[in-house]
PDB file of C-alpha atoms in Angstrom:
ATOM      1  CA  UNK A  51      72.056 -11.245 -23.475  1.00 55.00           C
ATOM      2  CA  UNK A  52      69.023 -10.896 -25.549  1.00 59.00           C
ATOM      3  CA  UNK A  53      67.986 -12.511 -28.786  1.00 63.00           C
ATOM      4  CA  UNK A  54      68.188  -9.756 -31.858  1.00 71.00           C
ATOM      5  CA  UNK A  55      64.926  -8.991 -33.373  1.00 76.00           C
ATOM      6  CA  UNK A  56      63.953 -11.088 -36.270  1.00 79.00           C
ATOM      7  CA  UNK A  57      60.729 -10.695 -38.443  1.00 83.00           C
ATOM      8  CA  UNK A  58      58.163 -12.994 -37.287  1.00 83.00           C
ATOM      9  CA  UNK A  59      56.225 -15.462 -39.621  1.00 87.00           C
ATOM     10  CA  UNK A  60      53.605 -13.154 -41.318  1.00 88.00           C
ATOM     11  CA  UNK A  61      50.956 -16.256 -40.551  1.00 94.00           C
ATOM     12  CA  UNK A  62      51.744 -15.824 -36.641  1.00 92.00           C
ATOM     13  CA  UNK A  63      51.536 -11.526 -36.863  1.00 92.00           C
ATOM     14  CA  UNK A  64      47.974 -11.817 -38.842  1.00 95.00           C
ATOM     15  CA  UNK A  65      46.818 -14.750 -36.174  1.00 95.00           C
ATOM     16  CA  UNK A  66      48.229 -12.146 -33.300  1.00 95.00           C
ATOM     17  CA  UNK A  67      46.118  -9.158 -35.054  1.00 96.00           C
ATOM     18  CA  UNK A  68      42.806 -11.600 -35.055  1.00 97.00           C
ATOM     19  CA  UNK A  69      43.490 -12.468 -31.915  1.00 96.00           C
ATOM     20  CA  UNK A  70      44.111  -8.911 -30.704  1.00 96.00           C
ATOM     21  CA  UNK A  71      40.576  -7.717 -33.084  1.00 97.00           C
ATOM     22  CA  UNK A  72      38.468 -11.001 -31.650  1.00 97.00           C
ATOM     23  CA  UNK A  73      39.487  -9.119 -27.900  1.00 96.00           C
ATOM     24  CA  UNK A  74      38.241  -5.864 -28.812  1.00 97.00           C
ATOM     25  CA  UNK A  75      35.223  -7.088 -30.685  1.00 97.00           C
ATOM     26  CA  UNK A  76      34.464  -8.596 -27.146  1.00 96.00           C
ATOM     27  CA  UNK A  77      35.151  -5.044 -25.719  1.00 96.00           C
ATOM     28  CA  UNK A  78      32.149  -3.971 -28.228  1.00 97.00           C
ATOM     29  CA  UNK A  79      30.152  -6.526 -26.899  1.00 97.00           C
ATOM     30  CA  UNK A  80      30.712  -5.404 -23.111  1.00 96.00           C
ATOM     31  CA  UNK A  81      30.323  -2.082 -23.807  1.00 97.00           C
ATOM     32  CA  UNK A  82      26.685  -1.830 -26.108  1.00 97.00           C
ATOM     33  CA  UNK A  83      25.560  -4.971 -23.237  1.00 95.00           C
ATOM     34  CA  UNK A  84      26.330  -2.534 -20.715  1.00 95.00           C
ATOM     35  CA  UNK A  85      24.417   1.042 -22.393  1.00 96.00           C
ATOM     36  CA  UNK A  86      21.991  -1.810 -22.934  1.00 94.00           C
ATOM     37  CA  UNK A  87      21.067  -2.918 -19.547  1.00 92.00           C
ATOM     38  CA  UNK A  88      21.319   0.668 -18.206  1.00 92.00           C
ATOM     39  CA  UNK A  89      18.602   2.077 -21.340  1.00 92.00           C
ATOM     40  CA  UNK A  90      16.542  -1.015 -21.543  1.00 90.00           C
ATOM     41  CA  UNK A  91      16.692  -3.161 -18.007  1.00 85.00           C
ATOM     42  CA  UNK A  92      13.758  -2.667 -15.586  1.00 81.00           C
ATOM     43  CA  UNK A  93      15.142  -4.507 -12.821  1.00 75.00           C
ATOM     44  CA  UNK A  94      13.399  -2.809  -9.745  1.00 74.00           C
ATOM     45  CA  UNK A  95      11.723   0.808  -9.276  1.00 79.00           C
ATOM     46  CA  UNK A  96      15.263   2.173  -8.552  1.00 82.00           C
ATOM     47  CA  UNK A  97      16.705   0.323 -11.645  1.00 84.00           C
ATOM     48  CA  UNK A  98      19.895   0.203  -9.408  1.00 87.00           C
ATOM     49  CA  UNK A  99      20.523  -3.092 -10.517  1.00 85.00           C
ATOM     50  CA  UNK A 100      20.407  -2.268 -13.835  1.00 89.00           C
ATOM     51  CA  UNK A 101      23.146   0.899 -13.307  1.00 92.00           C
ATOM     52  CA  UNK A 102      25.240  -2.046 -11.476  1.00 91.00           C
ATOM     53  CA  UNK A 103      25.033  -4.486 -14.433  1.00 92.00           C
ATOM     54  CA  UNK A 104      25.739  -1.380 -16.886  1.00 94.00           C
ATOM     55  CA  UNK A 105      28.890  -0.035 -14.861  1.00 95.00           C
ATOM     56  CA  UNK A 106      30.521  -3.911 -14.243  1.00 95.00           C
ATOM     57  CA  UNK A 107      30.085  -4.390 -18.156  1.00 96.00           C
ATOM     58  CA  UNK A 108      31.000  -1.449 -19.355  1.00 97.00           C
ATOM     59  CA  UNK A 109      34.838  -1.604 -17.015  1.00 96.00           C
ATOM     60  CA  UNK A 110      35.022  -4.891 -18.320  1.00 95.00           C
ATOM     61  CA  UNK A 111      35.534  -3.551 -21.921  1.00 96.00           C
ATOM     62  CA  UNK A 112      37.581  -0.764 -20.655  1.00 96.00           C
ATOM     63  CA  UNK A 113      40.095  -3.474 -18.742  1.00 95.00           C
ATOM     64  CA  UNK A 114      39.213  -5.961 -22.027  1.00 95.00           C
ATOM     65  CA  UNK A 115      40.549  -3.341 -24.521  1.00 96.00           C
ATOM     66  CA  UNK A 116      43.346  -2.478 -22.301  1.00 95.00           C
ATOM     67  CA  UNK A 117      44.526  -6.063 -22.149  1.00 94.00           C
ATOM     68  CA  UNK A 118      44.390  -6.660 -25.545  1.00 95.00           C
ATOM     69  CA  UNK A 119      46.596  -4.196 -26.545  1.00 95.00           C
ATOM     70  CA  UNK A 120      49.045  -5.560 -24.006  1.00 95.00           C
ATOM     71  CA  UNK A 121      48.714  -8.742 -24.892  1.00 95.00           C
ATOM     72  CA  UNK A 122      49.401  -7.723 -29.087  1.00 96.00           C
ATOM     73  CA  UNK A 123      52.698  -5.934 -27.954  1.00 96.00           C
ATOM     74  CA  UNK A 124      53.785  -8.744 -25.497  1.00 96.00           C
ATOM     75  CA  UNK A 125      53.238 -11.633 -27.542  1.00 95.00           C
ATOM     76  CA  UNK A 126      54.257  -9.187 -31.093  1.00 94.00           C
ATOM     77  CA  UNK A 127      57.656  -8.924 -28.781  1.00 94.00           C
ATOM     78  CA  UNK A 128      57.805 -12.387 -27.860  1.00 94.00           C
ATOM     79  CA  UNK A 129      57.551 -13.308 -31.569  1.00 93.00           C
ATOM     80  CA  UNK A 130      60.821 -11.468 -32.385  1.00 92.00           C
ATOM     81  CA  UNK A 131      63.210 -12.231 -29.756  1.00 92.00           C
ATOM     82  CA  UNK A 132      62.362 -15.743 -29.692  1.00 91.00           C
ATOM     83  CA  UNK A 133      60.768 -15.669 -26.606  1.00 92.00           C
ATOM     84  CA  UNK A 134      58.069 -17.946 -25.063  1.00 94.00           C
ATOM     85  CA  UNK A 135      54.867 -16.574 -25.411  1.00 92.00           C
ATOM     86  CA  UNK A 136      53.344 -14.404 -22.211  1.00 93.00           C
ATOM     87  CA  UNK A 137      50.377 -16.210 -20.021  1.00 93.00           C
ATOM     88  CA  UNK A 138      47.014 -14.032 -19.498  1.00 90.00           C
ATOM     89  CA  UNK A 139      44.355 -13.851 -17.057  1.00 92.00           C
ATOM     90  CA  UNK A 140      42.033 -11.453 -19.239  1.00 91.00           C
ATOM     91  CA  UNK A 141      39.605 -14.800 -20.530  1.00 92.00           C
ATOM     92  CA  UNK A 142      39.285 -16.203 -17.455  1.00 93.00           C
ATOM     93  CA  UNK A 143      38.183 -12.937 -15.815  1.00 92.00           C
ATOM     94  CA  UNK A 144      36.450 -11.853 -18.592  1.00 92.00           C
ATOM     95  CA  UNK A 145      34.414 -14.715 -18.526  1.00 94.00           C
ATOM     96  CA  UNK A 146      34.009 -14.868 -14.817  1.00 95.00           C
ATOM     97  CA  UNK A 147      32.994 -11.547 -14.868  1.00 94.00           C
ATOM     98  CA  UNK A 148      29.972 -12.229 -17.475  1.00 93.00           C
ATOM     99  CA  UNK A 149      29.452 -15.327 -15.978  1.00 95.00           C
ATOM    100  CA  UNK A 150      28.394 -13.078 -12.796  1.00 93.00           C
ATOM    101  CA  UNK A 151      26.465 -10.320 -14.540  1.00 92.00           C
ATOM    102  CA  UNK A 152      24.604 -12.573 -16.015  1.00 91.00           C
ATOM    103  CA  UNK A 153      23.989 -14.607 -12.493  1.00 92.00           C
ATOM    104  CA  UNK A 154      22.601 -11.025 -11.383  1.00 88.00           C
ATOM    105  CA  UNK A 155      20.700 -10.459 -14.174  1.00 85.00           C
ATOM    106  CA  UNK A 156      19.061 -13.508 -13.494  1.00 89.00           C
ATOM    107  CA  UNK A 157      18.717 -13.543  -9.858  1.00 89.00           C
ATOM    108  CA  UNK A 158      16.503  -9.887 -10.076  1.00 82.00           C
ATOM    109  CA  UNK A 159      14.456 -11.013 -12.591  1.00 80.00           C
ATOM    110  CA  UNK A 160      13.470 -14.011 -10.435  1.00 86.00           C
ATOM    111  CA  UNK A 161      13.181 -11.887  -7.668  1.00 78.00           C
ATOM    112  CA  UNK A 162      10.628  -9.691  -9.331  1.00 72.00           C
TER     113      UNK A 162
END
């Protein structure tokens, strides 16, 4: 038997909605980093590396923006029925997944 509904603290839904806007500014981020290294990288005479730095960042705003929205709805939900709040995985491979873009940024620009 579930929990009815009940409204939520309004401090909790407007710290869920910064929450939820702080993960799609990051999406921003990924995205423009992404056009960015595509436009403006000159990683090699094929500028492959470059495409391949573009096309990680630029899914990783796609997935980021997708999670977010899940994770607004799940924890909105959670809120109301009482429920514990759902664990995510989006920071950790959001930030494993800069953490390597950047490592291959690096790594051609050494090899240069």
């Amino acid at each position: 038997m579930s929990m009815p509904e009940q409204e939520p603290d309004y401090r909790f839904t407007l710290a869920n909605e910064r929450t939820y806007l702080a993960y799609l500014r990051t999406s921003l981020a990924c995205y423009a980093g992404g056009l960015s290294a595509v436009q403006f990288l000159d990683l090699g005479p094929d500028r492959w590396p470059a495409r391949i730095i573009g096309i990680i960042l630029v899914a990783a705003g796609i997935v980021t923006t997708a999670g977010a929205f899940r994770r607004w709805q799940a924890n909105q939900t959670a809120m109301r029925t009482g429920g514990p709040l759902p664990v995510t995985r989006v920071p950790l491979v959001l930030g494993a997944t800069i953490a390597v873009v950047g490592l291959i940024g690096l790594l051609f620009s050494l090899w240069r």
